[in-house]
Short mmCIF file of C-alpha atoms in Angstrom, two decimals:
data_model
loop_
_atom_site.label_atom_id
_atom_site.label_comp_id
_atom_site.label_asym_id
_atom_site.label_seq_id
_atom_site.Cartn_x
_atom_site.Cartn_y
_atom_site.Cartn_z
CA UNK A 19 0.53 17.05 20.24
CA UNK A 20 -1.25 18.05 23.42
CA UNK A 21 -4.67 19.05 21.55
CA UNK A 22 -4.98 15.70 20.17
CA UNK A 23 -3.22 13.41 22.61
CA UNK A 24 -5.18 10.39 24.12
CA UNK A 25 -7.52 10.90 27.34
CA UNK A 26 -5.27 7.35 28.24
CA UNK A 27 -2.09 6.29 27.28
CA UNK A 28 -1.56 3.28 25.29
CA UNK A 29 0.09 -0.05 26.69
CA UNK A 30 2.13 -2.46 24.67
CA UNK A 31 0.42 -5.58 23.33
CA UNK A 32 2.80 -7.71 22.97
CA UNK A 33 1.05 -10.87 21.91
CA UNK A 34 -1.01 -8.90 19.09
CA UNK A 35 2.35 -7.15 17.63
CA UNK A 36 3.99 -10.88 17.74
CA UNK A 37 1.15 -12.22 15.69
CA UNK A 38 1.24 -9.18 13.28
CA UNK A 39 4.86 -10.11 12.92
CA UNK A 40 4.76 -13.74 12.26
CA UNK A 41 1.81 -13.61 10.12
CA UNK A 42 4.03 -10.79 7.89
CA UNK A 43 7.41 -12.78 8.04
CA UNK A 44 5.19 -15.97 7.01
CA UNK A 45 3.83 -14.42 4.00
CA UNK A 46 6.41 -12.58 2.19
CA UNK A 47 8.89 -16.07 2.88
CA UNK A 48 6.43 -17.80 1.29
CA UNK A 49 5.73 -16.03 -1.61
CA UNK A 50 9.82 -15.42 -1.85
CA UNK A 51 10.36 -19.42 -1.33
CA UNK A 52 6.93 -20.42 -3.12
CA UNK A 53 7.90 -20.60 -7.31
CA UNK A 54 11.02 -22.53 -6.10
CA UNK A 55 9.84 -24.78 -3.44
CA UNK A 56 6.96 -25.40 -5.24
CA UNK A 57 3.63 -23.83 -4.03
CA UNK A 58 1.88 -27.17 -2.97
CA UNK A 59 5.34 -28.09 -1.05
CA UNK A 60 4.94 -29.37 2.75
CA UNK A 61 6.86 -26.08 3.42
CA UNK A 62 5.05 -23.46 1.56
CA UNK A 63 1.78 -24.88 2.32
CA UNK A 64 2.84 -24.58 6.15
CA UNK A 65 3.56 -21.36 5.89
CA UNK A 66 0.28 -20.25 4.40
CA UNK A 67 -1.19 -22.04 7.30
CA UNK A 68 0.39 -20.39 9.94
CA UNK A 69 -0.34 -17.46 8.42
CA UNK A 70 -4.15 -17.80 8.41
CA UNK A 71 -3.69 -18.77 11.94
CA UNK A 72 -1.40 -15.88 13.45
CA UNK A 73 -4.60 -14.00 11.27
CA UNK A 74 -7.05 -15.83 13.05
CA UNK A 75 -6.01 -15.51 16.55
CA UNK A 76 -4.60 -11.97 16.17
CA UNK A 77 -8.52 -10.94 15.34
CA UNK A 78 -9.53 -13.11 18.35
CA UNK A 79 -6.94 -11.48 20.73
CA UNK A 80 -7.40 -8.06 19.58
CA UNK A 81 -11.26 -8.02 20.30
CA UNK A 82 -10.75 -9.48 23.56
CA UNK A 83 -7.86 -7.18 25.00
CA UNK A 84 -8.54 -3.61 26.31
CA UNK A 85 -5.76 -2.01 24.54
CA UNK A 86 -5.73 -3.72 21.29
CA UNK A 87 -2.52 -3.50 19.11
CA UNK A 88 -5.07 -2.77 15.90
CA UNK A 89 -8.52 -2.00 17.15
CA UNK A 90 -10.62 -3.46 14.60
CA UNK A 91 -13.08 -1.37 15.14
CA UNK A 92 -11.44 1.04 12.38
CA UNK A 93 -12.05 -0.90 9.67
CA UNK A 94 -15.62 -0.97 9.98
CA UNK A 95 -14.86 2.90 8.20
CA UNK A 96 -14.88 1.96 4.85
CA UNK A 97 -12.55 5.13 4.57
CA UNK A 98 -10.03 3.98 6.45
CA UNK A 99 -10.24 0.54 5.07
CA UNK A 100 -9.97 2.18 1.59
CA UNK A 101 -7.05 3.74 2.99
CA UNK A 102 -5.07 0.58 3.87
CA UNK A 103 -5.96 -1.05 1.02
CA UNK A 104 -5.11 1.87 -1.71
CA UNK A 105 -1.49 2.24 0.44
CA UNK A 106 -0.97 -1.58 0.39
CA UNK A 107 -2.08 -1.64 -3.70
CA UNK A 108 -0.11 1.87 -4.22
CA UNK A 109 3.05 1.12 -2.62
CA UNK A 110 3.25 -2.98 -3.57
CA UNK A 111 2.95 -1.45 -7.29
CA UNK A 112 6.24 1.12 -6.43
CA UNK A 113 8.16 -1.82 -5.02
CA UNK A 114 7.94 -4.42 -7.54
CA UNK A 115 8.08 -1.76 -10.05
CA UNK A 116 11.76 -0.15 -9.10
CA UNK A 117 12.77 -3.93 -8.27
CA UNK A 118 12.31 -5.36 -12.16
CA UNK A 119 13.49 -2.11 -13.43
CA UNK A 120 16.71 -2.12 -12.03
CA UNK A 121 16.83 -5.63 -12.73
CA UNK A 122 15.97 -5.07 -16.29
CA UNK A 123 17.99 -1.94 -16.95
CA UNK A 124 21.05 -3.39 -15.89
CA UNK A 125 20.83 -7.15 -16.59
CA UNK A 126 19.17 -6.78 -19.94
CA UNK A 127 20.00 -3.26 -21.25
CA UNK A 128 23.66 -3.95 -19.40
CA UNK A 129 23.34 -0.35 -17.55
CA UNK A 130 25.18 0.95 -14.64
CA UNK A 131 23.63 1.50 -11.33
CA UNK A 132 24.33 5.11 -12.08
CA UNK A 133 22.77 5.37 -15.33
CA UNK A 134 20.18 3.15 -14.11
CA UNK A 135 19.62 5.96 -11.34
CA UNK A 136 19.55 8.10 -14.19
CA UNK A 137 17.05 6.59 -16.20
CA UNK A 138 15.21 6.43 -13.65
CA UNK A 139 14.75 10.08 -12.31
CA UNK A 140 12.08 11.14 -14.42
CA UNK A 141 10.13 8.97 -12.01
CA UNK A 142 11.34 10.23 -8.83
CA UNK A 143 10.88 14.14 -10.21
CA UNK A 144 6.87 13.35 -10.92
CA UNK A 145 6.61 12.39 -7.77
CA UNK A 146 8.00 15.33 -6.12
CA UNK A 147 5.72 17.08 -8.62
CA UNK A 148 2.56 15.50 -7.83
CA UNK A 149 3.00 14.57 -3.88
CA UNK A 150 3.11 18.46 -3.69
CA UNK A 151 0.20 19.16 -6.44
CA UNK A 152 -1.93 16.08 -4.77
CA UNK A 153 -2.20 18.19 -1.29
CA UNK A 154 -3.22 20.96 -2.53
CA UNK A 155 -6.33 18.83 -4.79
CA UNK A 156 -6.93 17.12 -1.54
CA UNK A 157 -7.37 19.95 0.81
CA UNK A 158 -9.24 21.68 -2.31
CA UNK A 159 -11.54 18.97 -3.82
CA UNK A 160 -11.20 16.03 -1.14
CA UNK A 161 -9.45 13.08 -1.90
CA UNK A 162 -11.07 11.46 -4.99
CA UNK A 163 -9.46 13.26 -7.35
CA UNK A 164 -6.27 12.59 -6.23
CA UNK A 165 -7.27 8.66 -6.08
CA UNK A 166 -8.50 8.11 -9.47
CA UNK A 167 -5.79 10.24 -11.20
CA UNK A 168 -3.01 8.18 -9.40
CA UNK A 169 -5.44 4.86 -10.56
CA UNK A 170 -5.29 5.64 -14.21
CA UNK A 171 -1.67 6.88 -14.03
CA UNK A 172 -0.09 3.69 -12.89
CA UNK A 173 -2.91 1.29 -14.18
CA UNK A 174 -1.28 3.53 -17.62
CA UNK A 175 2.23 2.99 -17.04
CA UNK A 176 1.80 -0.75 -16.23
CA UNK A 177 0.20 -0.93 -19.67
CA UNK A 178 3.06 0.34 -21.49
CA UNK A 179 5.02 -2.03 -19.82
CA UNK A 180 3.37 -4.76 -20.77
CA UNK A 181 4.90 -5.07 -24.06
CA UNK A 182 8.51 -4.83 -22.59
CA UNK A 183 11.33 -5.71 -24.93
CA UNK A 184 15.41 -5.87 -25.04
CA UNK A 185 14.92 -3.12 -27.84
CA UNK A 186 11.96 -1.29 -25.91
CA UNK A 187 13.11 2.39 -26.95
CA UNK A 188 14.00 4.48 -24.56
CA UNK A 189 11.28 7.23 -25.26
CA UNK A 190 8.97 4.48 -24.15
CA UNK A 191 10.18 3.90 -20.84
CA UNK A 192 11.08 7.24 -20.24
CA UNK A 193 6.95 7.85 -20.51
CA UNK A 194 6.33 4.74 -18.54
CA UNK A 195 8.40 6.01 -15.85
CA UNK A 196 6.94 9.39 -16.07
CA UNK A 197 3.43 8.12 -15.93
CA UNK A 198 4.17 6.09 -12.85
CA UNK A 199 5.76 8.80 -10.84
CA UNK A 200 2.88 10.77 -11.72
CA UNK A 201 0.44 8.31 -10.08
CA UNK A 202 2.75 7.33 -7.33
CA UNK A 203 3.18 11.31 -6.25
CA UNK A 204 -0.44 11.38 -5.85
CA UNK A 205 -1.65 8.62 -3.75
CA UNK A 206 0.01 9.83 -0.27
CA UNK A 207 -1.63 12.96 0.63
CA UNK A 208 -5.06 10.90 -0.03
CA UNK A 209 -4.20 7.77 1.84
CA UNK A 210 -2.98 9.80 5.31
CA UNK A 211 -6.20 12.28 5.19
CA UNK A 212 -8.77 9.39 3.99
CA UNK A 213 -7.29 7.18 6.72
CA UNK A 214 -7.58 10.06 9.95
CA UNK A 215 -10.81 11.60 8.08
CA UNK A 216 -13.65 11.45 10.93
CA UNK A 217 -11.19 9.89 13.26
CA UNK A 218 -11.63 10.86 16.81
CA UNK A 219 -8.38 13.44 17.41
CA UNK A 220 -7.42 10.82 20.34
CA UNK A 221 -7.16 8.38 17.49
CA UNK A 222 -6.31 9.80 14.53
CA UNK A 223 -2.12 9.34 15.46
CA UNK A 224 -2.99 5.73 15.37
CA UNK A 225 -5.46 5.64 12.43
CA UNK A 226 -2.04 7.57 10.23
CA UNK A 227 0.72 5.10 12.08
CA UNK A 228 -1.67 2.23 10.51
CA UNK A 229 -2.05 3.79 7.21
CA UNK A 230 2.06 4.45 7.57
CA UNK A 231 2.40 0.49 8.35
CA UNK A 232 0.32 -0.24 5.44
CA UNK A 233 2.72 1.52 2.85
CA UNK A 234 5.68 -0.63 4.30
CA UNK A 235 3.74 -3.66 4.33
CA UNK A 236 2.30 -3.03 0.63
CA UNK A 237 6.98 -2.22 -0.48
CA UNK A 238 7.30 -6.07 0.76
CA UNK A 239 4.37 -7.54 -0.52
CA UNK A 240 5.13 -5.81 -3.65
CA UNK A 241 9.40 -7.12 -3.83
CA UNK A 242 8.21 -11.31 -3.12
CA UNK A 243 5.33 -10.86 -5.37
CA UNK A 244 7.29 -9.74 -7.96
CA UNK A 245 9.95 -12.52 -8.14
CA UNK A 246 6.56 -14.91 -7.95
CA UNK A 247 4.53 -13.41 -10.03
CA UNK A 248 7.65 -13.49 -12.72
CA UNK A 249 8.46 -16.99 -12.21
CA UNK A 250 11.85 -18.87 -11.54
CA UNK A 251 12.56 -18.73 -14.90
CA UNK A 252 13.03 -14.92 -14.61
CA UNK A 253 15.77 -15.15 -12.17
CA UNK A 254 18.45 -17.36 -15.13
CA UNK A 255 16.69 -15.40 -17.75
CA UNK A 256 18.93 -12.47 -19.87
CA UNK A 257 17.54 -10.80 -22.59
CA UNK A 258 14.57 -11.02 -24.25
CA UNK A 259 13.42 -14.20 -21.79
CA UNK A 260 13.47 -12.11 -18.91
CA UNK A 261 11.47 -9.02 -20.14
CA UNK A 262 9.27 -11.35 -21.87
CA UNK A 263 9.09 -12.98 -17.91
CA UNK A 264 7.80 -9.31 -16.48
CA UNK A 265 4.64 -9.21 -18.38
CA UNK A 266 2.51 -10.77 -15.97
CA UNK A 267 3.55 -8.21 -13.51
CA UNK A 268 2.78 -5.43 -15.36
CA UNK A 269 -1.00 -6.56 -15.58
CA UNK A 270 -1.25 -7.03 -12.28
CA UNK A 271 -0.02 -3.21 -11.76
CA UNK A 272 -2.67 -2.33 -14.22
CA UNK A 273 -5.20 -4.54 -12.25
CA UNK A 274 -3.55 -2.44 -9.26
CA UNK A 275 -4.14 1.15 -10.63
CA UNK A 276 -7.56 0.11 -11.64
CA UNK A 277 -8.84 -1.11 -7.98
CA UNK A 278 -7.40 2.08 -6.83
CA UNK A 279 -9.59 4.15 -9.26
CA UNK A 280 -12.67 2.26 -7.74
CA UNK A 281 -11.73 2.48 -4.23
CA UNK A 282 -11.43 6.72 -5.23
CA UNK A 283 -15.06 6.22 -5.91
CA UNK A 284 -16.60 4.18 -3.31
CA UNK A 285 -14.53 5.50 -0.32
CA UNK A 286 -15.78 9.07 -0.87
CA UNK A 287 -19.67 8.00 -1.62
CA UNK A 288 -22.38 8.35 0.98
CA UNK A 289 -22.31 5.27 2.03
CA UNK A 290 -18.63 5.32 3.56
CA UNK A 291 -19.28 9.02 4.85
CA UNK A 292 -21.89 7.47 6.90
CA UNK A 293 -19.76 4.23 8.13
CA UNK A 294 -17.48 7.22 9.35
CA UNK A 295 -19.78 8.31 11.63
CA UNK A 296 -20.41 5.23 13.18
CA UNK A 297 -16.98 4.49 13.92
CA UNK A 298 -16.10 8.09 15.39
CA UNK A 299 -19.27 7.76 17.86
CA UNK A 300 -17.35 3.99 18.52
CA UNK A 301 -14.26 5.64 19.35
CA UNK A 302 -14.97 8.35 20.66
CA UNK A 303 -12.67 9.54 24.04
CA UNK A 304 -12.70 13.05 26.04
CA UNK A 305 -9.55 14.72 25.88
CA UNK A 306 -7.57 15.69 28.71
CA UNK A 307 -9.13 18.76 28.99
CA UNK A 308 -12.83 17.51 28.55
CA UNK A 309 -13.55 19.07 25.16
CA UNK A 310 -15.04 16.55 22.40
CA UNK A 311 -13.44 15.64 19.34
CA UNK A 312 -15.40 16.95 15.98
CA UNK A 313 -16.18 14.72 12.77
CA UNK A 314 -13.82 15.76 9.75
CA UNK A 315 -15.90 16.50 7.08
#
């Protein structure tokens, strides 16, 4: 877009995207490999380890290069560090939530992967609701709306869940499903415009590819975490052993929704407004044709 492309073009960073990469593959292995291997195994443990190192000298690199893969000056806005965060909460919660269902649906209830589609769309339809309701609240009210209704929604849908049964009825998880489309539909519009909000225009492409990566990076978390979170028992399980196995991981989606509801609150209070500006006077670059980007409300 030539009224908000970059005074400079970008360059590849090679070494920063290869850290990003191992530090990602290191983590979800080892929170796929960890309730098997054992989580104080040689192996797992070595994993974690190179993960806080890739960490380590990614944020070393990246402050010392002069086109930074991830400039870390962005998250000193506590915006757009409320943006990753909600995206990475959000979005692990929607993986590991469609990944037991399906599971559970079909293993335990002995479903179909059509009728476990089926089942299913009630979810998929709130979110087309909401994704489309949730801009318009945004570009009405800003984003905290948005953020704490998608909080409560899926911090309510995990709670349903959390007494999960072979005999659950299927009114109940109908609702459940319902309620978590609901909050799922409105945490994107949100996370994109809290992420480029007060954003130099140069940077804002980058600031809503980060925010993008984020979501992807919350889907994986969200898939290993699930099978750790419900143990290896879950994977032999049938019946009422494996929906008994979930329950753990429907608190933490509660415990999810929840941190999104605060981050609604504290990434639209004075306080962040004001890191915003900061950050934009940081980042700030002349266009190509000399003109100054403005601070987003």
């Amino acid at each position: 877009m030539p009224e908000s492309r970059a005074a400079r073009s970008r360059r590849f960073d090679p070494l920063g995207q290869a850290l990003v990469i191992i530090a990602l593959v290191a983590l979800v292995y080892a929170l796929i490999e960890a309730p098997q291997s054992g989580w104080g195994s040689p192996f797992i443990l070595g994993l974690f380890a190179l993960v806080v190192v890739a960490v380590g000298v990614l944020i070393w690199h990246e402050r010392r290069t002069a086109v930074p893969f991830i400039d870390l000056r962005f998250f000193r806005s506590v915006p757009f560090s409320s943006a990753t965060i909600t995206a990475v909460l959000g979005f692990a919660s929607y993986g590991a939530f469609l990944f037991v269902n399906a599971l559970y649906l079909q293993d335990v209830r002995g479903l179909s992967a059509l009728q476990t589609g089926i089942y299913m769309l009630p979810l998929a339809l709130a979110t087309l609701v909401c994704s489309l309701l949730s801009g318009r609240l945004v570009g009405r009210f800003g984003t905290r709306p948005s953020l704490v209704i998608s909080g409560i929604m899926l911090a309510a849908s995990g709670l349903t869940m959390t007494v999960l049964t072979v005999h659950t009825p299927d009114a109940v998880l109908v609702v459940s499903y319902i309620l978590f489309g609901l909050g799922f539909g409105m945490i994107n519009a949100p996370i994109t415009t809290t992420a480029v909000s007060g954003m130099p225009l140069s940077q804002s492409g980058v600031a809503a590819g980060l925010a993008s990566t984020s979501r992807q990076v919350g889907v994986s978390l969200g898939v290993a975490l699930a099978g750790t979170v419900t143990g290896v028992g879950a994977a032999n399980a049938i019946g009422s052993s494996f929906a008994v196995a979930t329950h753990p991981l429907w608190w933490v989606v509660v415990a999810a929704g929840l941190a999104i509801v605060a981050i609604g609150f504290v990434s639209t209070s004075p306080w962040a407004h004001r890191t915003v500006e900061t950050v934009h006077h940081l980042l700030d670059e002349r266009t190509p044709t000399g003109a100054t980007a403005k601070v987003t409300p």
